[in-house]
Amino acid sequence: MNLILDFGNTQTKLALFLNKELIKKCTFTKNASAEIENILNEFKEIKRSILSSVIKHDEQITTLLQEKTTFYELTTHTKLSFTLNYKTPETLGKDRIAAVAGAISLYPKKSLLIIDAGTCIKYNYVTADNEFIGGAISPGIDMRYKALHTFTDKLPQLGIENNFTLVIGDSTQTSIISGVQMGVLFEVDGYIQKFKQQNKTGIVLLTGGNLSFLVDGLKNSIFAAPDLILTGLNEILLYQYKK
Protein backbone atom coordinates (compact mmCIF):
# COMPACT_ATOMS: atom_id res chain seq x y z
CA MET A 1 0.00 0.00 0.00
CA ASN A 2 1.23 3.50 -0.90
CA LEU A 3 0.80 6.64 1.21
CA ILE A 4 0.57 9.84 -0.84
CA LEU A 5 0.97 13.32 0.67
CA ASP A 6 0.39 16.59 -1.16
CA PHE A 7 1.17 19.75 0.84
CA GLY A 8 -0.45 22.69 -0.95
CA ASN A 9 -0.66 26.39 -0.15
CA THR A 10 -3.95 26.11 1.72
CA GLN A 11 -4.35 22.46 2.70
CA THR A 12 -2.76 19.04 2.87
CA LYS A 13 -4.19 16.10 0.96
CA LEU A 14 -3.54 12.50 1.95
CA ALA A 15 -4.36 9.40 -0.06
CA LEU A 16 -3.85 5.65 0.13
CA PHE A 17 -3.39 3.59 -3.03
CA LEU A 18 -3.34 -0.16 -3.40
CA ASN A 19 -1.22 -0.39 -6.53
CA LYS A 20 -3.18 2.02 -8.80
CA GLU A 21 -6.48 1.93 -6.95
CA LEU A 22 -7.37 4.90 -4.74
CA ILE A 23 -8.86 3.44 -1.56
CA LYS A 24 -8.87 6.39 0.84
CA LYS A 25 -8.33 10.15 0.78
CA CYS A 26 -8.72 12.99 3.23
CA THR A 27 -7.87 16.67 3.58
CA PHE A 28 -6.70 18.69 6.57
CA THR A 29 -5.36 22.16 7.27
CA LYS A 30 -3.51 21.60 10.57
CA ASN A 31 -2.01 18.90 12.80
CA ALA A 32 -0.59 17.16 9.72
CA SER A 33 1.97 15.21 11.74
CA ALA A 34 -0.65 13.76 14.08
CA GLU A 35 -3.00 12.91 11.19
CA ILE A 36 -0.24 11.11 9.30
CA GLU A 37 0.85 9.18 12.36
CA ASN A 38 -2.74 8.05 12.95
CA ILE A 39 -3.00 6.79 9.36
CA LEU A 40 0.29 4.89 9.66
CA ASN A 41 -0.90 3.26 12.90
CA GLU A 42 -4.27 2.35 11.41
CA PHE A 43 -2.98 0.97 8.10
CA LYS A 44 -0.06 -1.30 8.88
CA GLU A 45 -0.02 -2.38 5.20
CA ILE A 46 1.56 0.94 4.17
CA LYS A 47 5.03 0.15 2.87
CA ARG A 48 5.92 3.08 0.63
CA SER A 49 5.27 6.81 0.73
CA ILE A 50 5.86 9.93 -1.32
CA LEU A 51 5.59 13.56 -0.29
CA SER A 52 5.17 16.60 -2.50
CA SER A 53 5.22 20.04 -0.93
CA VAL A 54 5.02 23.57 -2.32
CA ILE A 55 5.42 24.97 1.20
CA LYS A 56 7.91 24.52 4.04
CA HIS A 57 6.59 21.51 5.93
CA ASP A 58 7.45 20.07 9.35
CA GLU A 59 10.62 17.99 9.09
CA GLN A 60 9.22 15.68 11.77
CA ILE A 61 6.86 14.39 9.10
CA THR A 62 9.78 13.42 6.88
CA THR A 63 11.46 11.66 9.81
CA LEU A 64 8.25 9.78 10.64
CA LEU A 65 7.81 8.60 7.05
CA GLN A 66 11.43 7.53 6.80
CA GLU A 67 11.07 5.47 9.96
CA LYS A 68 7.81 3.79 8.99
CA THR A 69 8.04 3.41 5.19
CA THR A 70 10.29 3.41 2.15
CA PHE A 71 10.10 7.14 1.60
CA TYR A 72 10.50 9.42 -1.42
CA GLU A 73 10.18 13.18 -1.64
CA LEU A 74 9.36 14.61 -5.04
CA THR A 75 12.19 16.85 -6.26
CA THR A 76 13.51 18.06 -9.60
CA HIS A 77 15.88 15.07 -9.50
CA THR A 78 13.13 12.44 -9.15
CA LYS A 79 13.00 10.00 -12.08
CA LEU A 80 9.92 10.55 -14.24
CA SER A 81 8.16 8.57 -16.94
CA PHE A 82 7.96 11.64 -19.19
CA THR A 83 10.35 14.25 -20.54
CA LEU A 84 10.67 17.68 -18.95
CA ASN A 85 11.42 20.28 -21.61
CA TYR A 86 11.49 23.30 -19.31
CA LYS A 87 14.23 25.93 -19.12
CA THR A 88 14.13 26.23 -15.33
CA PRO A 89 13.24 22.76 -13.97
CA GLU A 90 14.57 23.74 -10.53
CA THR A 91 11.70 26.26 -10.22
CA LEU A 92 8.98 24.02 -11.65
CA GLY A 93 6.20 23.46 -9.14
CA LYS A 94 5.95 19.92 -7.82
CA ASP A 95 2.17 20.09 -8.11
CA ARG A 96 2.57 20.75 -11.84
CA ILE A 97 4.89 17.76 -12.20
CA ALA A 98 2.42 15.52 -10.36
CA ALA A 99 -0.54 16.77 -12.41
CA VAL A 100 1.32 15.98 -15.63
CA ALA A 101 2.24 12.51 -14.37
CA GLY A 102 -1.39 11.82 -13.50
CA ALA A 103 -2.68 13.08 -16.84
CA ILE A 104 -0.21 11.00 -18.83
CA SER A 105 -1.16 7.89 -16.86
CA LEU A 106 -4.79 8.45 -17.89
CA TYR A 107 -4.13 9.52 -21.49
CA PRO A 108 -0.71 8.35 -22.65
CA LYS A 109 0.61 9.52 -26.03
CA LYS A 110 -2.02 12.27 -26.30
CA SER A 111 -1.68 16.04 -26.61
CA LEU A 112 -2.84 17.36 -23.27
CA LEU A 113 -3.78 20.63 -21.63
CA ILE A 114 -3.92 20.18 -17.85
CA ILE A 115 -5.54 23.02 -15.92
CA ASP A 116 -5.06 23.09 -12.15
CA ALA A 117 -7.37 25.75 -10.66
CA GLY A 118 -6.39 26.38 -7.07
CA THR A 119 -4.52 29.18 -5.31
CA CYS A 120 -3.07 29.87 -8.76
CA ILE A 121 -4.42 28.70 -12.10
CA LYS A 122 -1.77 26.60 -13.80
CA TYR A 123 -1.88 25.59 -17.46
CA ASN A 124 0.36 22.67 -18.38
CA TYR A 125 0.98 21.47 -21.93
CA VAL A 126 2.07 17.94 -22.88
CA THR A 127 2.83 16.70 -26.39
CA ALA A 128 1.75 13.38 -27.85
CA ASP A 129 5.33 12.22 -27.22
CA ASN A 130 4.77 12.56 -23.46
CA GLU A 131 6.89 15.71 -23.30
CA PHE A 132 6.03 18.51 -20.89
CA ILE A 133 6.78 21.76 -22.71
CA GLY A 134 5.62 24.39 -20.21
CA GLY A 135 2.50 26.47 -19.76
CA ALA A 136 1.19 29.48 -17.89
CA ILE A 137 0.42 30.61 -14.34
CA SER A 138 -2.14 33.22 -13.33
CA PRO A 139 -3.81 34.26 -10.04
CA GLY A 140 -6.59 32.01 -8.78
CA ILE A 141 -10.07 33.19 -7.88
CA ASP A 142 -9.43 33.82 -4.17
CA MET A 143 -6.16 35.59 -4.95
CA ARG A 144 -7.93 37.94 -7.37
CA TYR A 145 -10.56 38.84 -4.81
CA LYS A 146 -7.89 39.47 -2.15
CA ALA A 147 -5.80 41.58 -4.52
CA LEU A 148 -8.70 43.88 -5.37
CA HIS A 149 -9.37 44.47 -1.68
CA THR A 150 -5.72 44.71 -0.58
CA PHE A 151 -4.44 47.06 -3.26
CA THR A 152 -7.35 49.54 -3.23
CA ASP A 153 -8.78 51.78 -0.54
CA LYS A 154 -12.49 51.12 -0.92
CA LEU A 155 -13.19 47.87 -2.72
CA PRO A 156 -14.63 45.26 -0.32
CA GLN A 157 -13.30 41.76 0.32
CA LEU A 158 -15.60 39.35 -1.50
CA GLY A 159 -15.59 35.62 -2.15
CA ILE A 160 -16.71 33.18 -4.78
CA GLU A 161 -20.41 33.29 -5.72
CA ASN A 162 -21.80 30.14 -7.30
CA ASN A 163 -24.35 30.37 -10.13
CA PHE A 164 -23.24 33.92 -10.97
CA THR A 165 -23.66 34.69 -14.68
CA LEU A 166 -23.75 38.49 -14.98
CA VAL A 167 -21.19 39.90 -17.39
CA ILE A 168 -22.25 43.48 -16.73
CA GLY A 169 -22.38 44.17 -13.01
CA ASP A 170 -25.02 46.65 -11.84
CA SER A 171 -23.28 47.49 -8.54
CA THR A 172 -19.73 47.64 -7.21
CA GLN A 173 -20.17 44.20 -5.68
CA THR A 174 -21.52 42.53 -8.80
CA SER A 175 -18.96 44.34 -10.94
CA ILE A 176 -16.17 42.84 -8.82
CA ILE A 177 -17.71 39.38 -8.98
CA SER A 178 -18.09 39.64 -12.75
CA GLY A 179 -14.54 40.89 -13.16
CA VAL A 180 -13.12 38.05 -11.10
CA GLN A 181 -15.32 35.06 -11.88
CA MET A 182 -16.40 35.78 -15.43
CA GLY A 183 -12.86 36.98 -16.12
CA VAL A 184 -11.51 33.60 -14.98
CA LEU A 185 -14.01 31.73 -17.14
CA PHE A 186 -13.14 33.82 -20.20
CA GLU A 187 -9.44 33.31 -19.54
CA VAL A 188 -9.70 29.53 -19.16
CA ASP A 189 -12.01 29.18 -22.16
CA GLY A 190 -9.52 31.22 -24.20
CA TYR A 191 -6.63 28.91 -23.35
CA ILE A 192 -8.75 25.87 -24.16
CA GLN A 193 -9.87 27.29 -27.52
CA LYS A 194 -6.29 28.11 -28.50
CA PHE A 195 -5.16 24.62 -27.52
CA LYS A 196 -7.98 23.00 -29.49
CA GLN A 197 -7.13 25.05 -32.57
CA GLN A 198 -3.59 23.66 -32.51
CA ASN A 199 -4.49 20.15 -31.30
CA LYS A 200 -7.73 18.95 -32.89
CA THR A 201 -7.72 15.66 -30.99
CA GLY A 202 -6.13 17.06 -27.83
CA ILE A 203 -7.59 16.38 -24.40
CA VAL A 204 -8.25 18.98 -21.69
CA LEU A 205 -8.19 17.90 -18.04
CA LEU A 206 -9.28 20.06 -15.14
CA THR A 207 -8.37 19.67 -11.48
CA GLY A 208 -7.91 21.80 -8.37
CA GLY A 209 -9.96 23.37 -5.59
CA ASN A 210 -12.12 25.46 -7.94
CA LEU A 211 -12.87 22.55 -10.26
CA SER A 212 -16.65 22.53 -9.68
CA PHE A 213 -16.96 26.28 -10.39
CA LEU A 214 -15.13 25.93 -13.69
CA VAL A 215 -16.91 22.74 -14.75
CA ASP A 216 -20.27 24.49 -14.32
CA GLY A 217 -19.20 27.67 -16.11
CA LEU A 218 -16.94 26.67 -18.99
CA LYS A 219 -18.28 26.47 -22.51
CA ASN A 220 -15.62 24.06 -23.74
CA SER A 221 -15.57 20.29 -23.28
CA ILE A 222 -13.21 19.13 -20.54
CA PHE A 223 -12.56 16.07 -18.38
CA ALA A 224 -12.85 16.67 -14.64
CA ALA A 225 -10.12 14.91 -12.68
CA PRO A 226 -10.39 15.88 -8.99
CA ASP A 227 -7.72 13.40 -7.84
CA LEU A 228 -5.25 14.08 -10.63
CA ILE A 229 -2.32 15.24 -8.48
CA LEU A 230 -2.73 12.38 -6.00
CA THR A 231 -2.90 9.93 -8.91
CA GLY A 232 0.19 11.50 -10.42
CA LEU A 233 2.18 11.23 -7.19
CA ASN A 234 1.24 7.57 -6.92
CA GLU A 235 2.35 7.01 -10.52
CA ILE A 236 5.69 8.69 -9.76
CA LEU A 237 6.13 6.48 -6.69
CA LEU A 238 5.35 3.33 -8.67
CA TYR A 239 7.80 4.43 -11.39
CA GLN A 240 10.68 4.48 -8.89
CA TYR A 241 10.28 0.71 -8.55
CA LYS A 242 10.09 0.12 -12.29
CA LYS A 243 13.51 1.72 -12.54
PDB file of C-alpha atoms in Angstrom, residues 20-203:
ATOM      1  CA  LYS A  20      -3.177   2.015  -8.802  1.00  0.00           C
ATOM      2  CA  GLU A  21      -6.485   1.929  -6.948  1.00  0.00           C
ATOM      3  CA  LEU A  22      -7.372   4.897  -4.741  1.00  0.00           C
ATOM      4  CA  ILE A  23      -8.859   3.437  -1.562  1.00  0.00           C
ATOM      5  CA  LYS A  24      -8.873   6.391   0.837  1.00  0.00           C
ATOM      6  CA  LYS A  25      -8.330  10.145   0.779  1.00  0.00           C
ATOM      7  CA  CYS A  26      -8.720  12.991   3.233  1.00  0.00           C
ATOM      8  CA  THR A  27      -7.865  16.672   3.575  1.00  0.00           C
ATOM      9  CA  PHE A  28      -6.701  18.686   6.570  1.00  0.00           C
ATOM     10  CA  THR A  29      -5.356  22.161   7.266  1.00  0.00           C
ATOM     11  CA  LYS A  30      -3.514  21.602  10.567  1.00  0.00           C
ATOM     12  CA  ASN A  31      -2.012  18.900  12.798  1.00  0.00           C
ATOM     13  CA  ALA A  32      -0.588  17.165   9.725  1.00  0.00           C
ATOM     14  CA  SER A  33       1.972  15.212  11.742  1.00  0.00           C
ATOM     15  CA  ALA A  34      -0.653  13.756  14.083  1.00  0.00           C
ATOM     16  CA  GLU A  35      -2.999  12.907  11.194  1.00  0.00           C
ATOM     17  CA  ILE A  36      -0.245  11.111   9.299  1.00  0.00           C
ATOM     18  CA  GLU A  37       0.847   9.183  12.361  1.00  0.00           C
ATOM     19  CA  ASN A  38      -2.740   8.053  12.952  1.00  0.00           C
ATOM     20  CA  ILE A  39      -2.997   6.791   9.362  1.00  0.00           C
ATOM     21  CA  LEU A  40       0.289   4.890   9.664  1.00  0.00           C
ATOM     22  CA  ASN A  41      -0.899   3.265  12.896  1.00  0.00           C
ATOM     23  CA  GLU A  42      -4.273   2.349  11.410  1.00  0.00           C
ATOM     24  CA  PHE A  43      -2.984   0.974   8.105  1.00  0.00           C
ATOM     25  CA  LYS A  44      -0.063  -1.301   8.884  1.00  0.00           C
ATOM     26  CA  GLU A  45      -0.024  -2.376   5.204  1.00  0.00           C
ATOM     27  CA  ILE A  46       1.557   0.943   4.167  1.00  0.00           C
ATOM     28  CA  LYS A  47       5.030   0.151   2.871  1.00  0.00           C
ATOM     29  CA  ARG A  48       5.918   3.081   0.633  1.00  0.00           C
ATOM     30  CA  SER A  49       5.274   6.807   0.727  1.00  0.00           C
ATOM     31  CA  ILE A  50       5.856   9.933  -1.318  1.00  0.00           C
ATOM     32  CA  LEU A  51       5.589  13.561  -0.286  1.00  0.00           C
ATOM     33  CA  SER A  52       5.174  16.598  -2.501  1.00  0.00           C
ATOM     34  CA  SER A  53       5.221  20.038  -0.930  1.00  0.00           C
ATOM     35  CA  VAL A  54       5.018  23.567  -2.324  1.00  0.00           C
ATOM     36  CA  ILE A  55       5.423  24.966   1.201  1.00  0.00           C
ATOM     37  CA  LYS A  56       7.908  24.523   4.038  1.00  0.00           C
ATOM     38  CA  HIS A  57       6.593  21.509   5.928  1.00  0.00           C
ATOM     39  CA  ASP A  58       7.454  20.068   9.345  1.00  0.00           C
ATOM     40  CA  GLU A  59      10.618  17.988   9.088  1.00  0.00           C
ATOM     41  CA  GLN A  60       9.215  15.678  11.773  1.00  0.00           C
ATOM     42  CA  ILE A  61       6.862  14.395   9.101  1.00  0.00           C
ATOM     43  CA  THR A  62       9.781  13.421   6.881  1.00  0.00           C
ATOM     44  CA  THR A  63      11.458  11.662   9.808  1.00  0.00           C
ATOM     45  CA  LEU A  64       8.253   9.783  10.636  1.00  0.00           C
ATOM     46  CA  LEU A  65       7.805   8.605   7.047  1.00  0.00           C
ATOM     47  CA  GLN A  66      11.433   7.532   6.796  1.00  0.00           C
ATOM     48  CA  GLU A  67      11.069   5.466   9.964  1.00  0.00           C
ATOM     49  CA  LYS A  68       7.808   3.792   8.989  1.00  0.00           C
ATOM     50  CA  THR A  69       8.045   3.414   5.194  1.00  0.00           C
ATOM     51  CA  THR A  70      10.287   3.406   2.155  1.00  0.00           C
ATOM     52  CA  PHE A  71      10.098   7.138   1.604  1.00  0.00           C
ATOM     53  CA  TYR A  72      10.500   9.417  -1.424  1.00  0.00           C
ATOM     54  CA  GLU A  73      10.185  13.179  -1.635  1.00  0.00           C
ATOM     55  CA  LEU A  74       9.355  14.612  -5.041  1.00  0.00           C
ATOM     56  CA  THR A  75      12.193  16.855  -6.257  1.00  0.00           C
ATOM     57  CA  THR A  76      13.507  18.060  -9.597  1.00  0.00           C
ATOM     58  CA  HIS A  77      15.882  15.065  -9.504  1.00  0.00           C
ATOM     59  CA  THR A  78      13.133  12.435  -9.150  1.00  0.00           C
ATOM     60  CA  LYS A  79      13.003  10.000 -12.077  1.00  0.00           C
ATOM     61  CA  LEU A  80       9.917  10.554 -14.238  1.00  0.00           C
ATOM     62  CA  SER A  81       8.156   8.574 -16.944  1.00  0.00           C
ATOM     63  CA  PHE A  82       7.956  11.635 -19.190  1.00  0.00           C
ATOM     64  CA  THR A  83      10.350  14.250 -20.540  1.00  0.00           C
ATOM     65  CA  LEU A  84      10.668  17.685 -18.954  1.00  0.00           C
ATOM     66  CA  ASN A  85      11.418  20.284 -21.615  1.00  0.00           C
ATOM     67  CA  TYR A  86      11.491  23.299 -19.313  1.00  0.00           C
ATOM     68  CA  LYS A  87      14.226  25.926 -19.123  1.00  0.00           C
ATOM     69  CA  THR A  88      14.126  26.227 -15.332  1.00  0.00           C
ATOM     70  CA  PRO A  89      13.242  22.762 -13.966  1.00  0.00           C
ATOM     71  CA  GLU A  90      14.565  23.741 -10.533  1.00  0.00           C
ATOM     72  CA  THR A  91      11.702  26.261 -10.221  1.00  0.00           C
ATOM     73  CA  LEU A  92       8.984  24.025 -11.646  1.00  0.00           C
ATOM     74  CA  GLY A  93       6.196  23.460  -9.135  1.00  0.00           C
ATOM     75  CA  LYS A  94       5.953  19.924  -7.822  1.00  0.00           C
ATOM     76  CA  ASP A  95       2.171  20.089  -8.108  1.00  0.00           C
ATOM     77  CA  ARG A  96       2.571  20.752 -11.835  1.00  0.00           C
ATOM     78  CA  ILE A  97       4.892  17.756 -12.200  1.00  0.00           C
ATOM     79  CA  ALA A  98       2.420  15.524 -10.356  1.00  0.00           C
ATOM     80  CA  ALA A  99      -0.537  16.775 -12.405  1.00  0.00           C
ATOM     81  CA  VAL A 100       1.319  15.981 -15.627  1.00  0.00           C
ATOM     82  CA  ALA A 101       2.239  12.507 -14.367  1.00  0.00           C
ATOM     83  CA  GLY A 102      -1.385  11.824 -13.496  1.00  0.00           C
ATOM     84  CA  ALA A 103      -2.681  13.079 -16.838  1.00  0.00           C
ATOM     85  CA  ILE A 104      -0.207  11.001 -18.832  1.00  0.00           C
ATOM     86  CA  SER A 105      -1.161   7.888 -16.864  1.00  0.00           C
ATOM     87  CA  LEU A 106      -4.788   8.450 -17.890  1.00  0.00           C
ATOM     88  CA  TYR A 107      -4.132   9.523 -21.492  1.00  0.00           C
ATOM     89  CA  PRO A 108      -0.705   8.349 -22.654  1.00  0.00           C
ATOM     90  CA  LYS A 109       0.607   9.523 -26.032  1.00  0.00           C
ATOM     91  CA  LYS A 110      -2.020  12.274 -26.299  1.00  0.00           C
ATOM     92  CA  SER A 111      -1.677  16.037 -26.614  1.00  0.00           C
ATOM     93  CA  LEU A 112      -2.843  17.357 -23.267  1.00  0.00           C
ATOM     94  CA  LEU A 113      -3.777  20.635 -21.632  1.00  0.00           C
ATOM     95  CA  ILE A 114      -3.916  20.177 -17.854  1.00  0.00           C
ATOM     96  CA  ILE A 115      -5.544  23.021 -15.919  1.00  0.00           C
ATOM     97  CA  ASP A 116      -5.058  23.091 -12.148  1.00  0.00           C
ATOM     98  CA  ALA A 117      -7.371  25.745 -10.664  1.00  0.00           C
ATOM     99  CA  GLY A 118      -6.388  26.376  -7.067  1.00  0.00           C
ATOM    100  CA  THR A 119      -4.519  29.183  -5.313  1.00  0.00           C
ATOM    101  CA  CYS A 120      -3.071  29.867  -8.760  1.00  0.00           C
ATOM    102  CA  ILE A 121      -4.424  28.698 -12.104  1.00  0.00           C
ATOM    103  CA  LYS A 122      -1.769  26.601 -13.801  1.00  0.00           C
ATOM    104  CA  TYR A 123      -1.880  25.593 -17.461  1.00  0.00           C
ATOM    105  CA  ASN A 124       0.364  22.670 -18.376  1.00  0.00           C
ATOM    106  CA  TYR A 125       0.976  21.466 -21.929  1.00  0.00           C
ATOM    107  CA  VAL A 126       2.068  17.942 -22.878  1.00  0.00           C
ATOM    108  CA  THR A 127       2.825  16.698 -26.392  1.00  0.00           C
ATOM    109  CA  ALA A 128       1.748  13.377 -27.849  1.00  0.00           C
ATOM    110  CA  ASP A 129       5.328  12.217 -27.216  1.00  0.00           C
ATOM    111  CA  ASN A 130       4.772  12.560 -23.457  1.00  0.00           C
ATOM    112  CA  GLU A 131       6.889  15.705 -23.297  1.00  0.00           C
ATOM    113  CA  PHE A 132       6.028  18.513 -20.888  1.00  0.00           C
ATOM    114  CA  ILE A 133       6.783  21.755 -22.707  1.00  0.00           C
ATOM    115  CA  GLY A 134       5.618  24.391 -20.212  1.00  0.00           C
ATOM    116  CA  GLY A 135       2.500  26.468 -19.764  1.00  0.00           C
ATOM    117  CA  ALA A 136       1.189  29.480 -17.890  1.00  0.00           C
ATOM    118  CA  ILE A 137       0.423  30.607 -14.340  1.00  0.00           C
ATOM    119  CA  SER A 138      -2.136  33.220 -13.332  1.00  0.00           C
ATOM    120  CA  PRO A 139      -3.811  34.257 -10.037  1.00  0.00           C
ATOM    121  CA  GLY A 140      -6.590  32.014  -8.784  1.00  0.00           C
ATOM    122  CA  ILE A 141     -10.075  33.193  -7.876  1.00  0.00           C
ATOM    123  CA  ASP A 142      -9.432  33.821  -4.165  1.00  0.00           C
ATOM    124  CA  MET A 143      -6.165  35.591  -4.950  1.00  0.00           C
ATOM    125  CA  ARG A 144      -7.927  37.943  -7.371  1.00  0.00           C
ATOM    126  CA  TYR A 145     -10.564  38.836  -4.807  1.00  0.00           C
ATOM    127  CA  LYS A 146      -7.889  39.474  -2.151  1.00  0.00           C
ATOM    128  CA  ALA A 147      -5.796  41.581  -4.523  1.00  0.00           C
ATOM    129  CA  LEU A 148      -8.704  43.880  -5.369  1.00  0.00           C
ATOM    130  CA  HIS A 149      -9.366  44.472  -1.676  1.00  0.00           C
ATOM    131  CA  THR A 150      -5.718  44.707  -0.577  1.00  0.00           C
ATOM    132  CA  PHE A 151      -4.442  47.063  -3.257  1.00  0.00           C
ATOM    133  CA  THR A 152      -7.354  49.536  -3.230  1.00  0.00           C
ATOM    134  CA  ASP A 153      -8.784  51.778  -0.538  1.00  0.00           C
ATOM    135  CA  LYS A 154     -12.487  51.124  -0.918  1.00  0.00           C
ATOM    136  CA  LEU A 155     -13.190  47.865  -2.718  1.00  0.00           C
ATOM    137  CA  PRO A 156     -14.627  45.264  -0.324  1.00  0.00           C
ATOM    138  CA  GLN A 157     -13.300  41.762   0.323  1.00  0.00           C
ATOM    139  CA  LEU A 158     -15.598  39.347  -1.497  1.00  0.00           C
ATOM    140  CA  GLY A 159     -15.591  35.624  -2.153  1.00  0.00           C
ATOM    141  CA  ILE A 160     -16.712  33.179  -4.781  1.00  0.00           C
ATOM    142  CA  GLU A 161     -20.413  33.287  -5.721  1.00  0.00           C
ATOM    143  CA  ASN A 162     -21.798  30.144  -7.296  1.00  0.00           C
ATOM    144  CA  ASN A 163     -24.348  30.375 -10.129  1.00  0.00           C
ATOM    145  CA  PHE A 164     -23.243  33.917 -10.967  1.00  0.00           C
ATOM    146  CA  THR A 165     -23.661  34.687 -14.681  1.00  0.00           C
ATOM    147  CA  LEU A 166     -23.749  38.486 -14.985  1.00  0.00           C
ATOM    148  CA  VAL A 167     -21.186  39.896 -17.389  1.00  0.00           C
ATOM    149  CA  ILE A 168     -22.252  43.480 -16.733  1.00  0.00           C
ATOM    150  CA  GLY A 169     -22.376  44.166 -13.011  1.00  0.00           C
ATOM    151  CA  ASP A 170     -25.019  46.652 -11.837  1.00  0.00           C
ATOM    152  CA  SER A 171     -23.281  47.489  -8.540  1.00  0.00           C
ATOM    153  CA  THR A 172     -19.733  47.636  -7.215  1.00  0.00           C
ATOM    154  CA  GLN A 173     -20.168  44.196  -5.679  1.00  0.00           C
ATOM    155  CA  THR A 174     -21.525  42.529  -8.802  1.00  0.00           C
ATOM    156  CA  SER A 175     -18.957  44.338 -10.943  1.00  0.00           C
ATOM    157  CA  ILE A 176     -16.166  42.844  -8.821  1.00  0.00           C
ATOM    158  CA  ILE A 177     -17.713  39.382  -8.981  1.00  0.00           C
ATOM    159  CA  SER A 178     -18.093  39.644 -12.748  1.00  0.00           C
ATOM    160  CA  GLY A 179     -14.540  40.888 -13.164  1.00  0.00           C
ATOM    161  CA  VAL A 180     -13.122  38.052 -11.100  1.00  0.00           C
ATOM    162  CA  GLN A 181     -15.319  35.063 -11.876  1.00  0.00           C
ATOM    163  CA  MET A 182     -16.396  35.778 -15.432  1.00  0.00           C
ATOM    164  CA  GLY A 183     -12.857  36.976 -16.118  1.00  0.00           C
ATOM    165  CA  VAL A 184     -11.512  33.605 -14.980  1.00  0.00           C
ATOM    166  CA  LEU A 185     -14.009  31.728 -17.144  1.00  0.00           C
ATOM    167  CA  PHE A 186     -13.137  33.824 -20.205  1.00  0.00           C
ATOM    168  CA  GLU A 187      -9.439  33.308 -19.542  1.00  0.00           C
ATOM    169  CA  VAL A 188      -9.704  29.532 -19.162  1.00  0.00           C
ATOM    170  CA  ASP A 189     -12.007  29.181 -22.162  1.00  0.00           C
ATOM    171  CA  GLY A 190      -9.522  31.221 -24.200  1.00  0.00           C
ATOM    172  CA  TYR A 191      -6.627  28.914 -23.346  1.00  0.00           C
ATOM    173  CA  ILE A 192      -8.749  25.869 -24.158  1.00  0.00           C
ATOM    174  CA  GLN A 193      -9.867  27.288 -27.515  1.00  0.00           C
ATOM    175  CA  LYS A 194      -6.290  28.111 -28.498  1.00  0.00           C
ATOM    176  CA  PHE A 195      -5.159  24.618 -27.517  1.00  0.00           C
ATOM    177  CA  LYS A 196      -7.978  22.998 -29.490  1.00  0.00           C
ATOM    178  CA  GLN A 197      -7.127  25.052 -32.569  1.00  0.00           C
ATOM    179  CA  GLN A 198      -3.593  23.665 -32.513  1.00  0.00           C
ATOM    180  CA  ASN A 199      -4.489  20.146 -31.299  1.00  0.00           C
ATOM    181  CA  LYS A 200      -7.726  18.952 -32.893  1.00  0.00           C
ATOM    182  CA  THR A 201      -7.722  15.659 -30.986  1.00  0.00           C
ATOM    183  CA  GLY A 202      -6.127  17.065 -27.829  1.00  0.00           C
ATOM    184  CA  ILE A 203      -7.593  16.384 -24.403  1.00  0.00           C
TER     185      ILE A 203
END
